[in-house]
Structures are given as C-alpha cells and as structure tokens.
Short mmCIF file of C-alpha atoms and ligand atoms in Angstrom, two decimals:
data_model
loop_
_atom_site.label_atom_id
_atom_site.label_comp_id
_atom_site.label_asym_id
_atom_site.label_seq_id
_atom_site.Cartn_x
_atom_site.Cartn_y
_atom_site.Cartn_z
CA MET N 1 -55.28 -290.88 173.00
CA SER N 2 -53.45 -293.29 170.64
CA HIS N 3 -50.46 -290.72 169.50
CA ASP N 4 -49.19 -290.11 173.78
CA PRO N 5 -45.96 -292.18 174.51
CA VAL N 6 -46.14 -295.01 176.42
CA ILE N 7 -46.38 -293.64 179.69
CA LYS N 8 -43.68 -295.25 181.86
CA ASN N 9 -43.36 -292.85 185.00
CA PRO N 10 -45.90 -292.14 187.60
CA LEU N 11 -48.32 -289.38 186.41
CA ILE N 12 -48.28 -286.59 189.57
CA GLU N 13 -51.13 -286.07 191.58
CA ILE N 14 -52.95 -282.90 190.07
CA PRO N 15 -55.82 -281.42 192.27
CA PHE N 16 -59.33 -281.44 190.73
CA ASN N 17 -58.81 -277.32 189.95
CA PHE N 18 -56.22 -278.47 187.73
CA ARG N 19 -57.44 -281.45 186.22
CA ASN N 20 -57.25 -280.25 182.37
CA SER N 21 -54.38 -277.73 183.29
CA CYS N 22 -51.11 -278.12 181.09
CA TRP N 23 -48.57 -279.11 184.46
CA PHE N 24 -46.39 -275.67 183.12
CA CYS N 25 -48.30 -273.06 181.39
CA GLY N 26 -51.64 -273.55 182.62
CA GLU N 27 -53.61 -273.63 178.76
CA PRO N 28 -55.76 -276.77 178.62
CA ASN N 29 -53.26 -280.45 178.39
CA ASP N 30 -53.96 -282.62 175.97
CA LYS N 31 -50.88 -284.75 176.76
CA LYS N 32 -49.13 -286.76 179.81
CA ILE N 33 -45.69 -285.98 178.84
CA ASN N 34 -41.72 -288.51 180.73
CA PHE N 35 -39.67 -286.56 182.14
CA PRO N 36 -36.96 -287.23 181.26
CA LYS N 37 -38.00 -288.45 178.27
CA LYS N 38 -34.80 -291.36 177.97
CA ALA N 39 -33.88 -293.02 181.33
CA TYR N 40 -30.53 -291.78 180.02
CA GLU N 41 -31.35 -289.12 181.78
CA ALA N 42 -32.13 -289.97 184.25
CA ASN N 43 -28.56 -289.59 185.46
CA ILE N 44 -28.35 -286.15 185.32
CA VAL N 45 -32.02 -285.14 186.87
CA ASN N 46 -32.01 -284.81 190.61
CA HIS N 47 -34.69 -286.54 191.37
CA GLU N 48 -37.55 -289.54 190.18
CA PRO N 49 -38.43 -289.54 187.02
CA ILE N 50 -42.36 -287.82 186.99
CA CYS N 51 -44.88 -288.62 184.30
CA LEU N 52 -47.08 -285.06 183.91
CA PRO N 53 -49.98 -283.29 182.48
CA SER N 54 -49.43 -280.78 179.30
CA CYS N 55 -50.30 -278.77 176.68
CA LYS N 56 -49.60 -279.93 173.17
CA GLU N 57 -46.97 -276.62 172.71
CA CYS N 58 -45.31 -276.80 176.29
CA ALA N 59 -44.87 -280.30 175.67
CA GLY N 60 -42.78 -279.99 172.03
CA ILE N 61 -41.33 -276.82 171.69
CA VAL N 62 -37.63 -277.20 173.67
CA GLN N 63 -35.02 -280.05 171.65
CA ARG N 64 -32.71 -280.48 174.37
CA GLY N 65 -32.36 -282.44 176.78
CA ALA N 66 -29.65 -282.24 180.40
CA PHE N 67 -32.37 -280.38 182.45
CA VAL N 68 -31.25 -280.96 186.06
CA SER N 69 -34.98 -280.71 187.28
CA ILE N 70 -38.41 -280.37 186.85
CA TYR N 71 -38.02 -276.81 187.26
CA ALA N 72 -35.27 -276.27 185.19
CA TYR N 73 -36.95 -278.19 181.84
CA ARG N 74 -39.87 -275.39 183.09
CA ASP N 75 -38.08 -272.25 182.60
CA ALA N 76 -36.53 -273.66 179.76
CA ILE N 77 -40.32 -274.43 178.06
CA LYS N 78 -41.10 -270.91 178.63
CA GLN N 79 -38.01 -269.29 177.17
CA ALA N 80 -39.19 -271.13 174.35
CA LEU N 81 -42.29 -269.78 174.38
CA ILE N 82 -41.22 -266.14 175.37
CA LYS N 83 -38.81 -266.30 172.00
CA LYS N 84 -41.86 -268.29 169.28
CA HIS N 85 -44.47 -266.31 171.01
CA GLN N 86 -42.32 -262.36 170.35
CA LYS N 87 -45.05 -260.88 168.66
CA VAL N 88 -47.10 -261.09 171.05
CA LEU N 89 -45.64 -260.40 174.46
CA SER N 90 -44.27 -257.18 172.57
CA ILE N 91 -48.33 -255.65 172.39
CA GLY N 92 -47.91 -255.40 176.13
CA SER N 93 -44.65 -253.26 176.39
CA ASN N 94 -45.59 -250.79 173.09
CA TRP N 95 -49.67 -250.09 174.08
CA THR N 96 -51.22 -249.78 177.56
CA LYS N 97 -54.68 -250.91 177.42
CA GLN N 98 -56.24 -248.07 177.97
CA GLU N 99 -54.31 -246.36 174.41
CA LEU N 100 -55.18 -249.19 172.36
CA ALA N 101 -58.88 -248.65 173.06
CA GLU N 102 -58.29 -245.16 173.11
CA SER N 103 -55.84 -244.88 169.56
CA GLU N 104 -57.15 -243.17 167.01
CA LEU N 105 -56.31 -244.90 164.96
CA GLU N 106 -58.43 -246.28 162.05
CA GLY N 107 -59.30 -248.66 159.15
CA SER N 108 -60.68 -252.00 159.89
CA ALA N 109 -57.12 -253.98 160.48
CA PHE N 110 -57.02 -252.24 163.28
CA GLU N 111 -60.50 -252.26 164.40
CA GLY N 112 -59.41 -255.61 164.65
CA PHE N 113 -56.24 -255.77 165.94
CA LYS N 114 -57.69 -253.49 168.56
CA ARG N 115 -60.50 -255.89 169.18
CA SER N 116 -57.57 -259.10 169.42
CA ALA N 117 -54.05 -258.29 170.32
CA TRP N 118 -54.59 -257.35 174.42
CA PRO N 119 -56.46 -260.40 174.62
CA MET N 120 -53.90 -262.63 173.19
CA PHE N 121 -50.99 -260.44 174.65
CA GLU N 122 -53.26 -261.26 178.16
CA MET N 123 -53.18 -264.97 177.04
CA MET N 124 -49.55 -264.83 176.44
CA GLN N 125 -48.63 -263.70 179.85
CA ALA N 126 -50.34 -265.63 181.85
CA ARG N 127 -49.20 -268.11 180.08
CA ILE N 128 -45.12 -267.38 181.07
CA ASN N 129 -46.12 -266.73 183.92
CA TYR N 130 -47.90 -269.11 184.48
CA LYS N 131 -46.82 -271.96 187.59
CA GLY N 132 -47.67 -274.74 188.19
CA TRP N 133 -49.00 -277.04 191.40
CA SER N 134 -46.64 -278.78 193.62
CA VAL N 135 -45.09 -282.43 192.64
CA VAL N 136 -46.19 -284.60 194.52
CA ILE N 137 -46.50 -288.11 193.64
CA ASN N 138 -48.38 -291.32 197.07
CA ASN N 139 -48.07 -287.98 199.10
CA ASP N 140 -44.87 -287.51 198.89
CA GLN N 141 -43.93 -284.39 198.00
CA LEU N 142 -41.09 -285.16 195.44
CA ILE N 143 -38.78 -282.02 194.64
CA GLU N 144 -39.49 -278.19 196.18
CA GLU N 145 -37.97 -275.21 193.42
CA GLN N 146 -34.74 -274.58 194.11
CA ASP N 147 -33.08 -272.12 193.98
CA ASN N 148 -30.11 -273.25 191.27
CA GLU N 149 -26.90 -274.61 192.14
CA LEU N 150 -24.23 -273.24 190.81
CA PHE N 151 -22.04 -274.86 188.22
CA GLU N 152 -18.29 -274.38 188.54
CA PHE N 153 -16.73 -274.68 184.35
CA ASP N 154 -13.40 -274.03 183.37
CA GLY N 155 -12.74 -271.20 185.74
CA VAL N 156 -16.06 -270.27 185.86
CA SER N 157 -19.26 -269.70 188.03
CA TYR N 158 -22.55 -270.17 186.16
CA ILE N 159 -25.74 -269.41 187.69
CA CYS N 160 -26.99 -273.35 187.42
CA LEU N 161 -25.86 -275.75 184.77
CA ASP N 162 -28.47 -274.61 181.93
CA ASP N 163 -26.48 -271.65 181.03
CA ALA N 164 -23.55 -273.34 181.74
CA VAL N 165 -24.05 -275.87 178.73
CA THR N 166 -26.09 -272.66 176.87
CA HIS N 167 -22.40 -270.88 176.31
CA ALA N 168 -20.70 -274.23 175.77
CA ILE N 169 -23.10 -274.56 172.56
CA LYS N 170 -21.94 -270.56 171.62
CA THR N 171 -18.82 -271.33 172.48
CA PHE N 172 -17.84 -274.47 170.46
CA PHE N 173 -20.01 -275.09 168.38
CA LEU N 174 -21.18 -277.72 169.52
CA ASP N 175 -24.40 -279.62 167.86
CA GLU N 176 -27.32 -279.04 170.84
CA GLN N 177 -29.63 -281.99 170.98
CA LEU N 178 -26.29 -284.38 170.81
CA PHE N 179 -24.28 -282.82 173.53
CA THR N 180 -27.19 -282.29 175.62
CA ARG N 181 -27.43 -285.95 175.10
CA VAL N 182 -24.33 -287.41 175.79
CA LEU N 183 -23.88 -284.92 178.66
CA SER N 184 -27.37 -286.65 180.34
CA VAL N 185 -25.40 -289.72 179.52
CA LEU N 186 -21.69 -288.45 181.30
CA GLY N 187 -23.37 -286.38 183.91
CA LYS N 188 -22.33 -282.56 185.05
CA ALA N 189 -18.25 -284.35 186.58
CA LYS N 190 -17.64 -284.77 182.46
CA PHE N 191 -18.36 -281.32 181.25
CA SER N 192 -15.11 -280.86 179.15
CA GLN N 193 -14.96 -284.31 178.49
CA THR N 194 -18.80 -284.03 177.19
CA ILE N 195 -17.38 -280.60 174.48
CA ARG N 196 -14.33 -283.14 173.38
CA LEU N 197 -16.19 -285.68 172.47
CA CYS N 198 -18.50 -283.36 170.27
CA ARG N 199 -16.36 -280.50 169.12
CA LEU N 200 -15.94 -283.17 166.33
CA TYR N 201 -19.80 -283.91 164.48
CA PRO N 202 -20.74 -279.64 164.76
CA HIS N 203 -22.88 -280.71 161.93
CA LEU N 204 -25.57 -283.60 162.34
CA THR N 205 -28.70 -283.94 160.62
CA SER N 206 -31.14 -285.62 162.77
CA LYS N 207 -30.09 -288.07 161.19
CA ASN N 208 -27.20 -289.42 161.74
CA ARG N 209 -27.56 -287.49 164.85
CA GLU N 210 -27.87 -291.19 166.18
CA ALA N 211 -25.69 -292.46 164.65
CA VAL N 212 -23.29 -289.92 166.14
CA PHE N 213 -24.67 -290.77 169.34
CA LEU N 214 -23.69 -294.53 169.16
CA GLU N 215 -20.08 -294.33 168.10
CA ILE N 216 -19.95 -291.86 171.03
CA LEU N 217 -20.85 -293.90 174.28
CA GLU N 218 -18.92 -297.12 172.06
CA SER N 219 -15.75 -295.12 172.18
CA ILE N 220 -16.62 -294.49 175.53
CA GLY N 221 -17.55 -297.57 176.46
CA LEU N 222 -21.07 -297.05 177.99
ZN1 LIG W 1 -48.85 -275.81 177.97
#
C-alpha cells in the first residue's frame, strides 16, 4: 500500500489462518507496522525490532512511545480501544443478550439499536480479548509474553514501566509524547533525569515538539 512506511524491521511469521489479521485485535489488517516505530527507541525495547500486520485503527491509536516490548505496546493499544469504544462496550454491562431481545421498549430507533447493538458489542469485545499469535522470526520465537517486571521510581514499585510513565506524566504535568520519546533515548535507568529535562516544556504543539526534542538531545550531548 502506498501509505505504508518503508519497512525496515524483519516481518514476523504469519500463520496461514491469520494471514489477513491484525496482530493486536484480529480485524482485517491493512498495514505493516514497525515496532519500535523509530530506530532510537530500540534502546528501551527488550527484544529485536520487528514488523507486524496491524489494522489502521490499532496502528494509529497510541501516540506515545517508550514501550519495553510488543506486549506492553499491545496492552496500551487495548486500553486506548477500551477508552475510545466505551459506549459500545457498556452495552454488555447494561444489558444481557436476552434482555435486549425481550425488551418491550418500542420505536423504530430502538428497534435499530436492538438489532445492531449486541453484534457491535460482541465484535468490540472480541477485539479487546483477542490475543495475537507467537512472535516468530526465522523459526525463532523472539519473545514470549512475560510477567511484567516491577519498576521502581521514587521509592515506589510500579507493576510495570508504563504505570510509572503514566504516574510521572500526571504528577509532573509532562508532555506525554515528548517524555516517552526522550525516555526511549535515555533508557529506563535515566527516568528521573528524563522527568527533569521534560518538566521545562509542559505545553507543546506538534510543531515545536520536534524542535524541543532535538534541543534536549543536544543539551545532553547526544
Ligand atoms: Zn487492530
């Protein structure tokens, strides 16, 4: 496809049954994406860079970086999908299939809702629960899904790096994209330094973020 980025990372093996599926949610895929997106992020990722099939929505729904593995990135995508499609997912909490079918509420708008709501909910639920296949390149299983590694910062143990990142962004009013980009370059060990550097730039636009990112790299001699 013409809008695909130039693929540089090795493509994971795609079993025949999954040949048209997004690795993240199982929807038909229309892209091949690189993980990590940028070469400099490889610093923070604990496996080889890979390329894998993704649907358009999963490919674009997460803006930040600094994910330690494809599984951490997948979890962030699922969280973003849940947030975006909260209304559809709430159908399953508010109704059972039978209640919806037997409901006596009338009216053409509601009839339409009854017919479409449950299938919509089921489809979204399936996408959220979907687990992609093993990540294999040249017959080598590249990385298995691991339990999260605890990450300690400021005397607090976080379940994973992402929780610490989320906490830091909220607490120090950081620009999410800038912080995760700089962290990707400096690495987990320099978490506090990354916060100090990024605190100076709380409000960025997509226009000046790039300039600030380069300025920070320069200021630390990279
Ligand atoms: Zn998807």
